Coordinates of C-alpha atoms and ligand atoms in Angstrom, one line a residue:
X249 CA -11.4 22.9 -98.9
X250 CA -14.5 24.8 -99.9
X251 CA -17.7 24.6 -98.2
X252 CA -21.0 26.4 -99.2
X253 CA -24.4 27.0 -97.7
X254 CA -26.9 24.6 -99.1
X255 CA -28.9 27.4 -100.2
X256 CA -26.3 28.2 -102.9
X257 CA -26.4 24.7 -104.5
X258 CA -29.6 25.0 -106.5
X259 CA -31.7 22.8 -104.3
X260 CA -35.5 22.6 -104.0
X261 CA -37.3 24.2 -100.9
X262 CA -38.2 20.7 -99.6
X263 CA -34.4 19.6 -99.4
X264 CA -33.3 22.7 -97.9
X265 CA -36.0 22.5 -95.2
X266 CA -34.8 19.0 -94.6
X267 CA -31.1 19.8 -94.3
X268 CA -32.0 22.5 -92.0
X269 CA -34.1 20.2 -89.9
X270 CA -31.4 17.6 -89.7
X271 CA -29.0 20.5 -88.2
X272 CA -26.5 20.6 -91.2
X273 CA -25.3 24.3 -91.1
X274 CA -23.4 24.2 -94.5
X275 CA -22.5 21.6 -97.1
X276 CA -19.4 19.5 -96.5
X277 CA -16.6 19.9 -99.2
X278 CA -17.7 16.6 -100.8
X279 CA -21.3 17.9 -100.9
X280 CA -20.3 21.3 -102.1
X281 CA -18.4 19.8 -104.9
X282 CA -20.7 16.9 -105.9
X283 CA -24.2 18.3 -105.7
X284 CA -24.2 20.9 -108.4
X285 CA -22.6 18.5 -110.8
X286 CA -24.7 15.6 -110.1
X287 CA -27.8 17.8 -110.4
X288 CA -26.9 18.3 -114.1
X289 CA -27.3 14.5 -114.7
X290 CA -23.5 14.0 -115.2
X291 CA -22.0 10.8 -114.0
X292 CA -19.7 11.5 -110.9
X293 CA -16.9 9.5 -109.2
X294 CA -16.7 11.1 -105.7
X295 CA -13.9 10.3 -103.4
X296 CA -13.5 11.4 -99.8
X297 CA -12.7 10.0 -96.4
X298 CA -15.2 8.3 -94.1
X299 CA -17.3 10.6 -92.3
X300 CA -17.0 13.4 -94.9
X301 CA -20.8 13.4 -95.7
X302 CA -20.8 11.2 -99.0
X303 CA -24.4 9.9 -98.2
X304 CA -26.1 13.3 -98.5
X305 CA -23.7 14.2 -101.4
X306 CA -25.4 11.5 -103.4
X307 CA -28.7 11.3 -101.9
X308 CA -29.7 15.0 -102.4
X309 CA -29.1 15.2 -106.1
X310 CA -30.7 11.8 -106.6
X311 CA -33.8 12.8 -104.6
X312 CA -34.0 15.9 -106.7
X313 CA -34.2 13.8 -109.7
X314 CA -37.2 11.7 -108.5
X315 CA -40.6 12.5 -109.8
X316 CA -43.1 11.7 -107.0
X317 CA -45.9 11.0 -109.3
X318 CA -44.3 8.3 -111.1
X319 CA -44.8 5.2 -108.9
X320 CA -41.8 3.2 -110.1
X321 CA -38.1 2.7 -108.9
X322 CA -36.1 5.7 -110.0
X323 CA -33.1 5.6 -107.8
X324 CA -31.0 2.6 -106.9
X325 CA -28.5 2.6 -104.2
X326 CA -26.1 -0.2 -103.8
X327 CA -24.3 -0.8 -100.5
X328 CA -22.0 -3.4 -99.3
X329 CA -23.8 -4.3 -96.1
X330 CA -27.2 -4.4 -94.5
X331 CA -26.2 -2.1 -91.9
X332 CA -25.0 0.5 -94.4
X333 CA -28.2 0.0 -96.5
X334 CA -30.2 0.7 -93.3
X335 CA -28.1 3.7 -92.4
X336 CA -28.3 5.2 -96.0
X337 CA -32.1 4.5 -96.0
X338 CA -32.5 6.3 -92.7
X339 CA -30.6 9.4 -94.2
X340 CA -32.6 9.3 -97.3
X341 CA -35.8 9.1 -95.1
X342 CA -34.7 12.4 -93.4
X343 CA -33.7 14.1 -96.6
X344 CA -37.0 13.4 -98.4
X345 CA -39.1 14.2 -95.3
X346 CA -40.8 17.3 -96.9
X347 CA -40.9 15.8 -100.3
X348 CA -44.4 14.4 -100.6
X349 CA -45.1 11.0 -102.3
X350 CA -41.5 9.8 -102.2
X351 CA -40.9 6.4 -100.7
X352 CA -37.5 4.6 -100.1
X353 CA -37.1 1.0 -99.2
X354 CA -34.0 -0.9 -98.1
X355 CA -33.6 -4.3 -99.3
X356 CA -31.2 -6.6 -97.9
X357 CA -30.5 -10.3 -97.1
X358 CA -32.2 -11.7 -94.0
X359 CA -35.4 -9.7 -94.3
X360 CA -38.5 -11.4 -95.6
X361 CA -39.1 -11.1 -99.3
X362 CA -42.5 -10.8 -98.7
X363 CA -42.3 -7.5 -96.9
X364 CA -39.6 -6.1 -99.4
X365 CA -42.1 -7.1 -102.2
X366 CA -45.0 -5.3 -100.8
X367 CA -43.0 -2.1 -100.4
X368 CA -41.8 -2.3 -104.1
X369 CA -45.3 -3.0 -105.1
X370 CA -46.6 -0.1 -103.4
X371 CA -44.5 2.0 -105.6
X372 CA -41.4 2.8 -103.8
X373 CA -39.3 5.3 -105.9
X374 CA -36.0 4.8 -104.0
X375 CA -34.4 1.3 -103.5
X376 CA -31.3 0.9 -101.2
X377 CA -30.0 -2.5 -101.1
X378 CA -27.2 -5.0 -101.1
X379 CA -26.2 -6.3 -104.5
X380 CA -27.0 -9.8 -104.1
X381 CA -30.5 -9.1 -102.9
X382 CA -31.2 -6.6 -105.4
X383 CA -30.2 -9.1 -107.9
X384 CA -32.5 -11.7 -106.5
X385 CA -35.4 -9.3 -106.7
X386 CA -34.6 -8.5 -110.4
X387 CA -34.4 -12.2 -111.2
X388 CA -37.8 -12.9 -109.5
X389 CA -39.3 -10.0 -111.4
X390 CA -40.3 -8.2 -108.2
X391 CA -37.9 -5.4 -109.0
X392 CA -38.1 -3.6 -112.3
X393 CA -35.4 -1.0 -113.3
X394 CA -37.1 0.2 -116.4
X395 CA -37.8 3.7 -115.1
X396 CA -34.5 4.0 -113.3
X397 CA -32.8 7.4 -113.5
X398 CA -29.9 7.3 -111.0
X399 CA -27.6 4.2 -109.9
X400 CA -25.4 5.0 -106.8
X401 CA -22.7 2.7 -105.8
X402 CA -21.6 3.5 -102.2
X403 CA -18.6 2.2 -100.8
X404 CA -17.6 0.8 -104.2
X405 CA -14.1 -0.4 -102.9
X406 CA -15.6 -2.5 -100.1
X407 CA -18.2 -4.0 -102.4
X408 CA -15.5 -5.2 -104.7
X409 CA -13.4 -6.5 -101.8
X410 CA -16.4 -8.3 -100.7
X411 CA -16.9 -10.1 -103.9
X412 CA -19.8 -8.2 -105.4
X413 CA -18.3 -7.5 -108.6
X414 CA -20.4 -9.9 -110.8
X415 CA -23.6 -8.9 -109.0
X416 CA -22.9 -5.2 -109.4
X417 CA -22.1 -5.9 -113.2
X418 CA -25.3 -8.0 -113.6
X419 CA -27.3 -5.0 -112.1
X420 CA -25.7 -2.2 -114.3
X421 CA -26.2 -4.4 -117.3
X422 CA -29.9 -4.2 -116.9
X423 CA -30.3 -0.7 -116.2
X424 CA -31.4 1.8 -118.8
X425 CA -28.5 3.2 -121.0
X426 CA -29.5 6.8 -120.1
X427 CA -29.4 6.5 -116.3
X428 CA -27.0 8.4 -114.3
X429 CA -24.2 6.7 -112.4
X430 CA -22.6 7.9 -109.2
X431 CA -19.7 6.0 -107.7
X432 CA -18.7 6.7 -104.3
X433 CA -15.7 5.3 -102.4
X434 CA -13.2 6.4 -100.0
X435 CA -10.4 5.3 -102.3
X436 CA -10.4 4.3 -106.1
X437 CA -8.2 1.1 -106.5
X438 CA -7.6 -0.1 -110.0
X439 CA -10.5 -2.5 -110.0
X440 CA -12.9 0.2 -109.8
X441 CA -11.4 2.3 -112.5
X442 CA -12.1 -0.6 -114.8
X443 CA -15.7 -0.7 -113.7
X444 CA -16.0 3.1 -114.1
X445 CA -14.5 2.9 -117.6
X446 CA -16.9 0.2 -118.6
X447 CA -20.2 1.4 -117.2
X448 CA -20.1 5.4 -117.0
X449 CA -19.9 8.0 -119.7
X450 CA -17.4 10.7 -119.3
X451 CA -17.8 11.0 -115.5
X452 CA -16.5 13.9 -113.4
X453 CA -13.9 13.0 -110.9
X454 CA -14.2 14.7 -107.5
X455 CA -11.6 14.1 -104.9
X456 CA -11.5 15.8 -101.7
X457 CA -8.2 15.4 -100.0
X458 CA -8.8 14.5 -96.3
X459 CA -5.4 14.3 -94.7
X460 CA -5.0 18.0 -94.4
X461 CA -8.6 18.3 -93.1
X462 CA -8.3 15.8 -90.6
X463 CA -4.7 16.2 -89.2
X464 CA -5.1 19.1 -87.0
X465 CA -8.2 17.7 -85.3
X466 CA -7.0 14.2 -84.8
X467 CA -3.9 14.0 -82.5
X468 CA -2.0 11.0 -83.9
X469 CA 0.6 9.2 -81.8
X470 CA 2.4 5.8 -82.0
X471 CA 4.0 3.7 -79.6
X472 CA 6.8 1.1 -80.0
X473 CA 5.6 -1.9 -78.1
X474 CA 6.7 -5.4 -77.7
X475 CA 3.9 -7.6 -79.1
X476 CA 3.4 -9.4 -75.7
X477 CA 3.1 -6.2 -73.9
X478 CA 0.5 -4.5 -76.1
X479 CA -2.5 -5.4 -73.9
X480 CA -0.7 -3.8 -70.8
X481 CA 0.2 -0.8 -72.9
X482 CA -3.4 -0.5 -73.9
X483 CA -4.8 -0.6 -70.6
X484 CA -2.3 1.9 -69.3
X485 CA -3.1 4.4 -71.9
X486 CA -6.9 4.1 -71.5
X487 CA -6.3 4.6 -67.6
X488 CA -4.0 7.5 -68.0
X489 CA -6.4 9.4 -70.5
X490 CA -9.3 8.1 -68.7
X491 CA -10.9 7.2 -72.1
X492 CA -14.6 5.8 -71.9
X493 CA -15.6 5.5 -75.6
X494 CA -13.4 4.3 -78.4
X495 CA -12.8 1.5 -81.0
X496 CA -9.8 -0.8 -80.8
X497 CA -8.9 -2.3 -84.2
X498 CA -7.3 -5.7 -84.4
X499 CA -6.1 -7.5 -87.6
X500 CA -7.6 -10.7 -87.1
X501 CA -11.0 -12.3 -85.8
X502 CA -8.7 -14.4 -83.2
X503 CA -7.1 -11.4 -81.9
X504 CA -10.4 -9.5 -81.6
X505 CA -11.7 -12.5 -79.6
X506 CA -8.8 -12.6 -77.3
X507 CA -8.4 -9.0 -76.7
X508 CA -12.1 -8.5 -75.8
X509 CA -11.6 -11.4 -73.5
X510 CA -8.6 -9.9 -71.8
X511 CA -10.1 -6.6 -71.5
X512 CA -13.3 -8.0 -70.2
X513 CA -11.5 -9.9 -67.5
X514 CA -9.6 -6.7 -66.5
X515 CA -12.9 -5.1 -66.0
X516 CA -13.4 -3.0 -69.0
X517 CA -16.8 -2.9 -70.5
X518 CA -16.1 -4.2 -74.0
X519 CA -17.6 -6.0 -76.8
X520 CA -16.5 -7.3 -80.2
X521 CA -17.3 -7.2 -83.9
X522 CA -15.8 -9.6 -86.6
X523 CA -16.9 -11.4 -89.6
X524 CA -17.8 -14.6 -87.7
X525 CA -20.4 -12.9 -85.5
X526 CA -23.9 -13.3 -86.9
X527 CA -25.6 -10.5 -88.5
X528 CA -28.3 -10.1 -85.7
X529 CA -25.6 -10.1 -82.9
X530 CA -23.7 -7.6 -85.0
X531 CA -26.5 -5.3 -85.1
X532 CA -27.2 -5.6 -81.5
X533 CA -23.6 -4.8 -80.7
X534 CA -23.6 -1.8 -82.9
X535 CA -26.8 -0.5 -81.5
X536 CA -25.5 -0.9 -77.9
X537 CA -22.1 0.8 -78.8
X538 CA -24.1 3.8 -80.4
X539 CA -26.0 4.0 -77.2
X540 CA -22.7 3.8 -75.3
X541 CA -23.8 0.8 -73.3
X542 CA -20.4 -0.3 -73.2
X543 CA -16.9 1.6 -73.4
X544 CA -14.7 0.0 -76.1
X545 CA -15.4 -1.9 -79.3
X546 CA -12.9 -4.4 -80.3
X547 CA -13.2 -5.0 -84.2
X548 CA -11.6 -5.8 -87.4
X549 CA -11.8 -3.4 -90.1
X550 CA -14.3 -5.0 -92.3
X551 CA -16.7 -5.5 -89.4
X552 CA -16.5 -1.9 -88.3
X553 CA -16.9 -0.6 -91.7
X554 CA -19.7 1.6 -92.1
X555 CA -20.5 1.9 -88.3
X556 CA -21.6 5.5 -88.1
X557 CA -20.7 6.7 -84.6
X558 CA -19.7 10.1 -83.5
X559 CA -17.7 11.5 -80.6
X560 CA -15.2 8.6 -80.3
X561 CA -12.7 9.8 -77.9
X562 CA -10.0 7.5 -79.4
X563 CA -9.0 4.8 -82.0
X564 CA -6.5 2.4 -81.1
X565 CA -4.7 0.6 -83.9
X566 CA -3.9 -2.3 -81.7
X567 CA -2.6 -4.0 -84.8
X568 CA -1.1 -1.9 -87.5
X569 CA -3.5 -1.4 -90.4
X570 CA -2.6 -2.9 -93.9
X571 CA -1.9 0.5 -95.6
X572 CA -2.4 4.1 -95.2
X573 CA -5.9 4.1 -96.7
X574 CA -7.2 1.8 -93.9
X575 CA -5.4 3.9 -91.4
X576 CA -7.0 7.0 -92.7
X577 CA -10.3 5.1 -92.6
X578 CA -9.9 3.9 -89.1
X579 CA -9.0 7.2 -87.6
X580 CA -11.5 9.0 -89.6
X581 CA -14.0 7.7 -86.9
X582 CA -12.6 9.9 -84.2
X583 CA -12.7 13.8 -84.6
X584 CA -15.8 13.7 -86.6
X585 CA -17.9 16.8 -87.2
X586 CA -15.2 19.3 -86.1
X587 CA -14.5 17.6 -82.7
X588 CA -11.0 16.6 -81.6
X589 CA -10.0 13.0 -81.0
X590 CA -7.1 10.8 -80.7
X591 CA -5.5 7.9 -82.7
X592 CA -3.0 5.7 -80.9
X593 CA -1.1 3.1 -83.1
X594 CA 1.0 0.2 -81.7
X595 CA 4.0 -0.9 -83.6
X596 CA 6.2 -3.8 -82.8
X597 CA 9.6 -4.8 -84.2
X598 CA 9.8 -4.3 -87.8
X599 CA 6.3 -2.9 -88.3
X600 CA 8.0 0.5 -87.4
X601 CA 9.3 0.7 -91.1
X602 CA 5.9 -0.1 -92.4
X603 CA 4.4 2.7 -90.4
X604 CA 7.2 5.1 -91.5
X605 CA 6.4 4.1 -95.1
X606 CA 2.7 4.9 -94.7
X607 CA 3.5 8.1 -93.1
X608 CA 5.6 9.1 -96.2
X609 CA 3.0 7.9 -98.8
X610 CA 0.1 9.5 -97.2
X611 CA 1.8 12.4 -95.6
X612 CA 0.7 11.4 -92.1
X613 CA 2.1 13.2 -89.1
X614 CA 2.2 10.7 -86.2
X615 CA 4.2 11.5 -83.2
X616 CA 6.1 9.2 -81.2
X617 CA 5.6 8.7 -77.5
X618 CA 6.4 6.1 -75.0
X619 CA 3.9 4.1 -72.9
X620 CA 3.2 5.6 -69.6
X621 CA 4.9 4.2 -66.4
X622 CA 3.0 2.7 -63.7
X623 CA 3.7 5.7 -61.5
X624 CA 2.0 7.9 -64.3
X625 CA -0.9 5.6 -64.4
X626 CA -1.3 5.7 -60.8
X627 CA -0.9 9.5 -60.7
X628 CA -3.5 9.9 -63.3
X629 CA -5.9 7.7 -61.6
X630 CA -5.5 9.5 -58.5
X631 CA -5.9 12.8 -60.2
X632 CA -9.1 11.8 -61.9
X633 CA -10.6 10.5 -58.5
X634 CA -9.3 13.6 -56.7
X635 CA -10.9 15.7 -59.2
X636 CA -14.3 13.8 -58.8
X637 CA -14.3 14.3 -55.2
X638 CA -13.4 17.9 -55.6
X639 CA -16.3 18.6 -58.2
X640 CA -18.6 16.9 -56.0
X641 CA -17.8 19.0 -52.9
X642 CA -17.7 22.1 -55.1
X643 CA -21.3 21.3 -56.7
X644 CA -22.4 20.1 -53.2
X645 CA -23.9 17.1 -55.0
X646 CA -24.0 14.5 -52.0
X647 CA -26.4 13.4 -49.6
X648 CA -25.5 14.4 -46.0
X649 CA -24.5 11.5 -43.7
X650 CA -24.0 13.4 -40.7
X651 CA -25.4 10.8 -38.4
X652 CA -23.0 8.1 -39.5
X653 CA -20.0 10.4 -39.4
X654 CA -21.0 11.6 -35.9
X655 CA -21.2 8.0 -34.8
X656 CA -17.9 7.3 -36.1
X657 CA -16.2 10.6 -34.5
X658 CA -17.8 9.7 -31.3
X659 CA -16.0 6.5 -31.4
X660 CA -12.9 8.4 -31.4
X661 CA -11.8 8.1 -35.1
X662 CA -10.6 11.4 -36.8
X663 CA -12.2 12.7 -39.8
X664 CA -8.8 12.1 -41.9
X665 CA -9.1 8.5 -40.9
X666 CA -12.8 8.2 -41.7
X667 CA -12.1 9.6 -45.2
X668 CA -9.0 7.5 -45.8
X669 CA -11.2 4.3 -44.9
X670 CA -13.9 5.5 -47.5
X671 CA -11.3 6.0 -50.1
X672 CA -9.9 2.6 -49.3
X673 CA -13.5 1.1 -49.9
X674 CA -13.9 3.2 -53.1
X675 CA -10.7 1.9 -54.4
X676 CA -12.2 -1.5 -54.5
X677 CA -10.5 -2.8 -51.5
X678 CA -12.6 -5.3 -49.4
X679 CA -14.2 -4.1 -46.1
X680 CA -12.7 -5.7 -43.2
X681 CA -15.1 -7.9 -41.6
X682 CA -17.0 -6.5 -38.6
X683 CA -15.6 -8.2 -35.6
X684 CA -12.7 -9.3 -37.5
X685 CA -9.1 -8.9 -36.2
X686 CA -8.1 -5.4 -37.3
X687 CA -8.6 -2.8 -34.6
X688 CA -10.3 -0.3 -36.9
X689 CA -12.9 -2.2 -38.7
X690 CA -15.2 0.0 -40.4
X691 CA -18.5 -1.6 -41.5
X692 CA -19.4 -1.2 -45.1
X693 CA -21.9 1.5 -45.2
X694 CA -24.0 3.1 -48.0
X695 CA -21.7 4.2 -50.8
X696 CA -20.8 7.6 -49.6
X697 CA -20.2 9.3 -53.1
X698 CA -23.3 8.0 -54.8
X699 CA -24.3 11.6 -55.8
X700 CA -21.2 12.1 -57.4
X701 CA -21.5 8.7 -59.3
X702 CA -24.9 9.9 -60.4
X703 CA -23.9 13.3 -61.8
X704 CA -21.5 11.6 -64.0
X705 CA -23.5 10.0 -67.0
X706 CA -20.4 7.9 -68.1
X707 CA -19.9 4.3 -67.3
X708 CA -18.9 4.1 -63.9
X709 CA -15.5 2.9 -62.6
X710 CA -14.4 3.3 -59.2
X711 CA -10.8 4.5 -58.7
X712 CA -8.6 1.6 -58.3
X713 CA -11.7 -0.8 -58.4
X714 CA -13.1 -2.9 -61.0
X715 CA -14.6 -1.3 -63.9
X716 CA -18.4 -1.9 -64.6
X717 CA -18.6 -5.2 -66.1
X718 CA -19.4 -5.6 -69.8
X719 CA -21.7 -8.7 -68.8
X720 CA -24.1 -6.2 -67.4
X721 CA -23.3 -2.8 -69.0
X722 CA -26.9 -1.6 -69.0
X723 CA -27.3 -2.2 -65.4
X724 CA -28.1 0.8 -63.4
X725 CA -24.8 2.5 -62.4
X726 CA -23.7 1.2 -58.9
X727 CA -20.7 1.4 -56.8
X728 CA -18.7 -1.7 -56.6
X729 CA -20.0 -2.2 -52.9
X730 CA -23.8 -2.2 -54.3
X731 CA -23.3 -4.5 -57.1
X732 CA -24.9 -7.9 -56.7
X733 CA -22.5 -10.6 -55.9
X734 CA -22.7 -12.4 -59.0
X735 CA -21.8 -9.4 -61.1
X736 CA -18.5 -9.0 -59.0
X737 CA -16.0 -10.4 -60.8
X738 CA -12.4 -10.8 -59.8
X739 CA -10.2 -9.6 -62.6
X740 CA -7.4 -12.3 -63.4
X741 CA -4.9 -10.7 -61.4
X742 CA -3.9 -13.2 -58.8
X743 CA -0.9 -15.4 -59.6
X744 CA -1.9 -17.9 -62.2
X745 CA -0.4 -21.4 -61.7
X746 CA -2.5 -24.3 -63.2
X747 CA -3.6 -26.3 -60.5
X748 CA -5.5 -29.5 -61.0
X749 CA -8.2 -30.1 -58.4
X750 CA -6.2 -31.2 -55.4
X751 CA -3.1 -31.7 -57.3
X752 CA 0.3 -29.8 -57.5
X753 CA 0.4 -26.5 -59.2
X754 CA 1.7 -26.9 -62.8
X755 CA 3.8 -24.4 -64.6
X756 CA 2.8 -20.9 -65.0
X757 CA 0.5 -20.0 -67.9
X758 CA 2.8 -19.2 -70.8
X759 CA 1.0 -16.2 -72.3
X760 CA 2.5 -13.5 -70.3
X761 CA 5.9 -11.7 -70.2
X762 CA 7.8 -11.1 -67.0
X763 CA 7.0 -7.5 -67.2
X764 CA 3.3 -8.2 -67.3
X765 CA 3.4 -10.5 -64.5
X766 CA 5.3 -8.0 -62.4
X767 CA 2.7 -5.5 -63.3
X768 CA 0.1 -7.9 -62.4
X769 CA 1.4 -8.6 -59.1
X770 CA 1.9 -4.7 -58.4
X771 CA -0.3 -2.0 -56.7
X772 CA -1.6 -1.5 -60.4
X773 CA -3.9 -4.5 -59.8
X774 CA -7.3 -3.2 -59.6
X775 CA -8.9 -5.7 -57.3
X776 CA -6.8 -8.3 -55.8
X777 CA -8.4 -11.4 -55.0
X778 CA -9.0 -11.6 -51.2
X779 CA -10.7 -15.0 -50.5
X780 CA -14.2 -16.2 -50.3
X781 CA -17.1 -14.7 -48.7
X782 CA -18.5 -16.6 -45.8
X783 CA -21.0 -19.5 -46.8
X784 CA -19.2 -19.8 -50.1
X785 CA -17.2 -22.7 -51.6
X786 CA -15.2 -23.0 -54.7
X787 CA -15.8 -25.1 -57.7
X788 CA -13.1 -25.9 -60.4
X789 CA -14.2 -25.9 -64.0
X790 CA -12.1 -27.2 -66.7
X791 CA -12.8 -24.2 -69.2
X792 CA -10.8 -21.0 -69.1
X793 CA -9.5 -18.0 -71.2
X794 CA -8.1 -20.4 -73.6
X795 CA -11.7 -21.3 -74.3
X796 CA -12.7 -17.7 -74.4
X797 CA -15.0 -18.4 -71.4
X798 CA -16.7 -15.2 -69.7
X799 CA -18.2 -14.8 -66.2
X800 CA -21.4 -14.3 -68.1
X801 CA -21.1 -17.7 -69.7
X802 CA -20.5 -19.3 -66.4
X803 CA -23.3 -17.6 -64.5
X804 CA -25.6 -18.2 -67.4
X805 CA -24.8 -22.0 -67.7
X806 CA -24.9 -22.6 -63.9
X807 CA -28.2 -20.9 -63.4
X808 CA -29.6 -22.2 -66.7
X809 CA -28.7 -26.0 -65.9
X810 CA -29.4 -25.9 -62.2
X811 CA -32.4 -23.6 -62.3
X812 CA -30.8 -21.8 -59.2
X813 CA -30.8 -18.2 -59.2
X814 CA -27.7 -16.5 -60.6
X815 CA -27.1 -15.0 -56.9
X816 CA -25.9 -18.3 -55.8
X817 CA -22.6 -17.7 -57.9
X818 CA -20.1 -15.4 -56.3
X819 CA -16.7 -14.4 -57.3
X820 CA -15.3 -16.0 -60.7
X821 CA -11.8 -16.3 -61.3
X822 CA -10.9 -17.2 -65.0
X823 CA -7.4 -18.8 -65.6
X824 CA -5.7 -19.8 -68.7
X825 CA -7.2 -23.3 -68.7
X826 CA -9.7 -23.4 -66.0
X827 CA -12.0 -21.2 -63.9
X828 CA -12.5 -21.1 -60.2
X829 CA -16.2 -20.3 -59.4
X830 CA -17.4 -19.5 -55.9
X831 CA -21.0 -20.6 -55.1
X832 CA -23.2 -20.8 -52.1
X833 CA -22.0 -23.8 -50.1
X834 CA -25.5 -25.4 -49.7
X835 CA -25.9 -25.5 -53.4
X836 CA -22.3 -26.7 -54.3
X837 CA -23.0 -30.6 -54.4
X838 CA -26.0 -30.0 -56.8
X839 CA -24.2 -27.7 -59.0
X840 CA -21.1 -30.0 -59.3
X841 CA -23.6 -33.0 -59.9
X842 CA -25.6 -31.3 -62.6
X843 CA -22.8 -29.6 -64.4
X844 CA -20.9 -32.8 -65.1
X845 CA -20.8 -33.4 -68.8
X846 CA -22.7 -30.2 -69.8
X847 CA -20.8 -28.5 -72.7
X848 CA -19.5 -25.1 -72.4
X849 CA -17.4 -23.5 -75.2
X850 CA -17.1 -27.0 -76.8
X851 CA -15.8 -28.5 -73.7
X852 CA -17.4 -31.3 -71.8
X853 CA -17.4 -29.9 -68.2
X854 CA -15.8 -31.8 -65.4
X855 CA -16.4 -29.8 -62.2
X856 CA -14.7 -30.5 -58.9
X857 CA -15.1 -29.1 -55.5
X858 CA -11.9 -27.4 -54.6
X859 CA -10.3 -27.5 -51.1
X860 CA -9.4 -24.1 -49.4
X861 CA -5.8 -24.6 -49.7
X862 CA -5.9 -24.9 -53.5
X863 CA -7.7 -21.6 -53.7
X864 CA -5.2 -18.6 -54.4
Ligands
ADP1046 P1 -19.5 9.1 -95.3 O1 -20.5 8.3 -96.0 O2 -18.6 10.0 -96.3 O3 -18.5 8.2 -94.4 P2 -21.9 10.0 -94.0 O4 -22.5 10.4 -95.1 O5 -22.2 8.7 -93.2 O6 -20.1 10.2 -94.3 O7 -21.8 11.2 -92.8 C1 -21.1 11.2 -91.7 C2 -22.1 12.0 -90.7 O8 -21.9 13.4 -90.9 C3 -23.4 11.6 -90.6 O9 -23.7 11.4 -89.1 C4 -24.2 12.8 -91.2 O10 -25.6 12.8 -90.8 C5 -23.3 14.0 -90.9 N1 -23.2 15.0 -92.0 C6 -23.4 14.8 -93.2 N2 -23.3 15.9 -94.0 C7 -23.3 17.0 -93.0 C8 -23.2 18.4 -93.0 N3 -23.2 18.9 -94.0 N4 -23.2 19.0 -91.8 C9 -23.2 18.3 -90.6 N5 -23.2 16.9 -90.5 C10 -23.2 16.2 -91.8
MG1047 MG1 -20.8 6.4 -96.4

């Protein structure tokens, strides 16, 4: 896999300065191979895996061919999605930073024509756009391709998958005969060969094999998991490895929704991406993910396509990808830029044969492992916690609490007892009520390991306690004890019968295996439900997991409809078909009255006050 310094590729000083400024030390293999050929004006078909640097491989030679004095479109780059168009435009902007007089403009659906028209009229030389919108501009006469020198098709395979074939052909037919054509794709299925044969002249085929390059960096493991135990397996793996940043791939939108919801309810900070999510929302999610405002992105292949993120710790194939190419695509998102990463794949039942087939075809090396046991999970979590405390002590990064400790010692408690009580609290266990029955009630004090928490820039998760909740991922890190009451969400770990308000419990929710239930009831539970706070009563709502309701939905709806502050809502317990919501007693009648008939997740709400005995 040859790499060369950019300086040996025959580039202008402006481009060399730009790549230097971007921090690229040397050209990647695809860049090394493509740039010199493309500079000669020859057509190129470039193939390499996601993350291998294809953008610069076509953008650099294309920019070198632009005449800055000619105020007309000279380079057209077609991308499948708006996100990709924006990303490519950003990279083009950086690469052309020192080239005076070159302007690039992204053109995509959803943005006003007016703005795009003005940029085009101002003489932009490089246009980056989605095929549909580019075609629109051509038809309106606002985009002229007479002076075009280079056409790039980026992610051609995906554009064809997305049904852009006719649009692409329409655009290509209206370009000058002498233009250079650069095709880029991670894969070249037959449909593309046809397109290449028809529109390019004697192209140079450049293929960079990626498997050998990726393999040593991505640790690839598969697990045989019963379909219904997948979520449990996933959370155990996350906990054992203490992962904080990754993508979880599912095969369907429904699975994405469900899994996101489950993880969310278990206290992981997650968000989701799939085709049914609006463009604006998708961008928000991607942006948040890049900023690490949440831990795990649950996504389908198409939705996560082109999402440029570095430093993923892990990629989970929660559902097996369709083929080896999709697999390589997915795992290419971890271990980028020479960093190591992990790819964990679940197979259930006969999928094992499919995976073995993929391994053979693509010469993948994927090791088999078994899902960690509960004891291993527990031990790993204890180790993480132990290390945190040790590191904090070592670094002396904590405030001194001598006074409080002295007071406790004076009362006759040993230092071991005091520390144990603190750890108990940090594990997310409830503080005993002052004046309550237990002999050794310790009042909840300032969170003692605050400094340790602050030293750790990652999203916070107390050992054994609930994770920071995805509903408020950007909230300032705070220990579980310091969180506002409406943000405290009880994960759905309590036994889960289906009580009607005041009625007899119905059969248990049927979406759980015995093993999962056993696990749920075990010590693995992050934060068992322990009853209401004083002054709170419980309201039954007839929406639940089945309706994909989230704690944020509930709080938002209640606050929005009643105009009461969100703080009146306490613990929220989401069950399969209903949700139990603790609210301040004084406001309960008003909330019940106002919420009747309000629509949430497509259901007309029928709230009811619940007696204490119904509450679990
Ligand atoms: P692809 O289109 O092949 O999936 P990209 O062009 O999006 O890959 O590049 C992936 C990442 O690698 C980007 O963040 C890009 O800035 C970076 N990159 C590209 N070329 C180099 C290089 N020569 N050295 C270091 N990083 C690079
Ligand atoms: Mg790309």
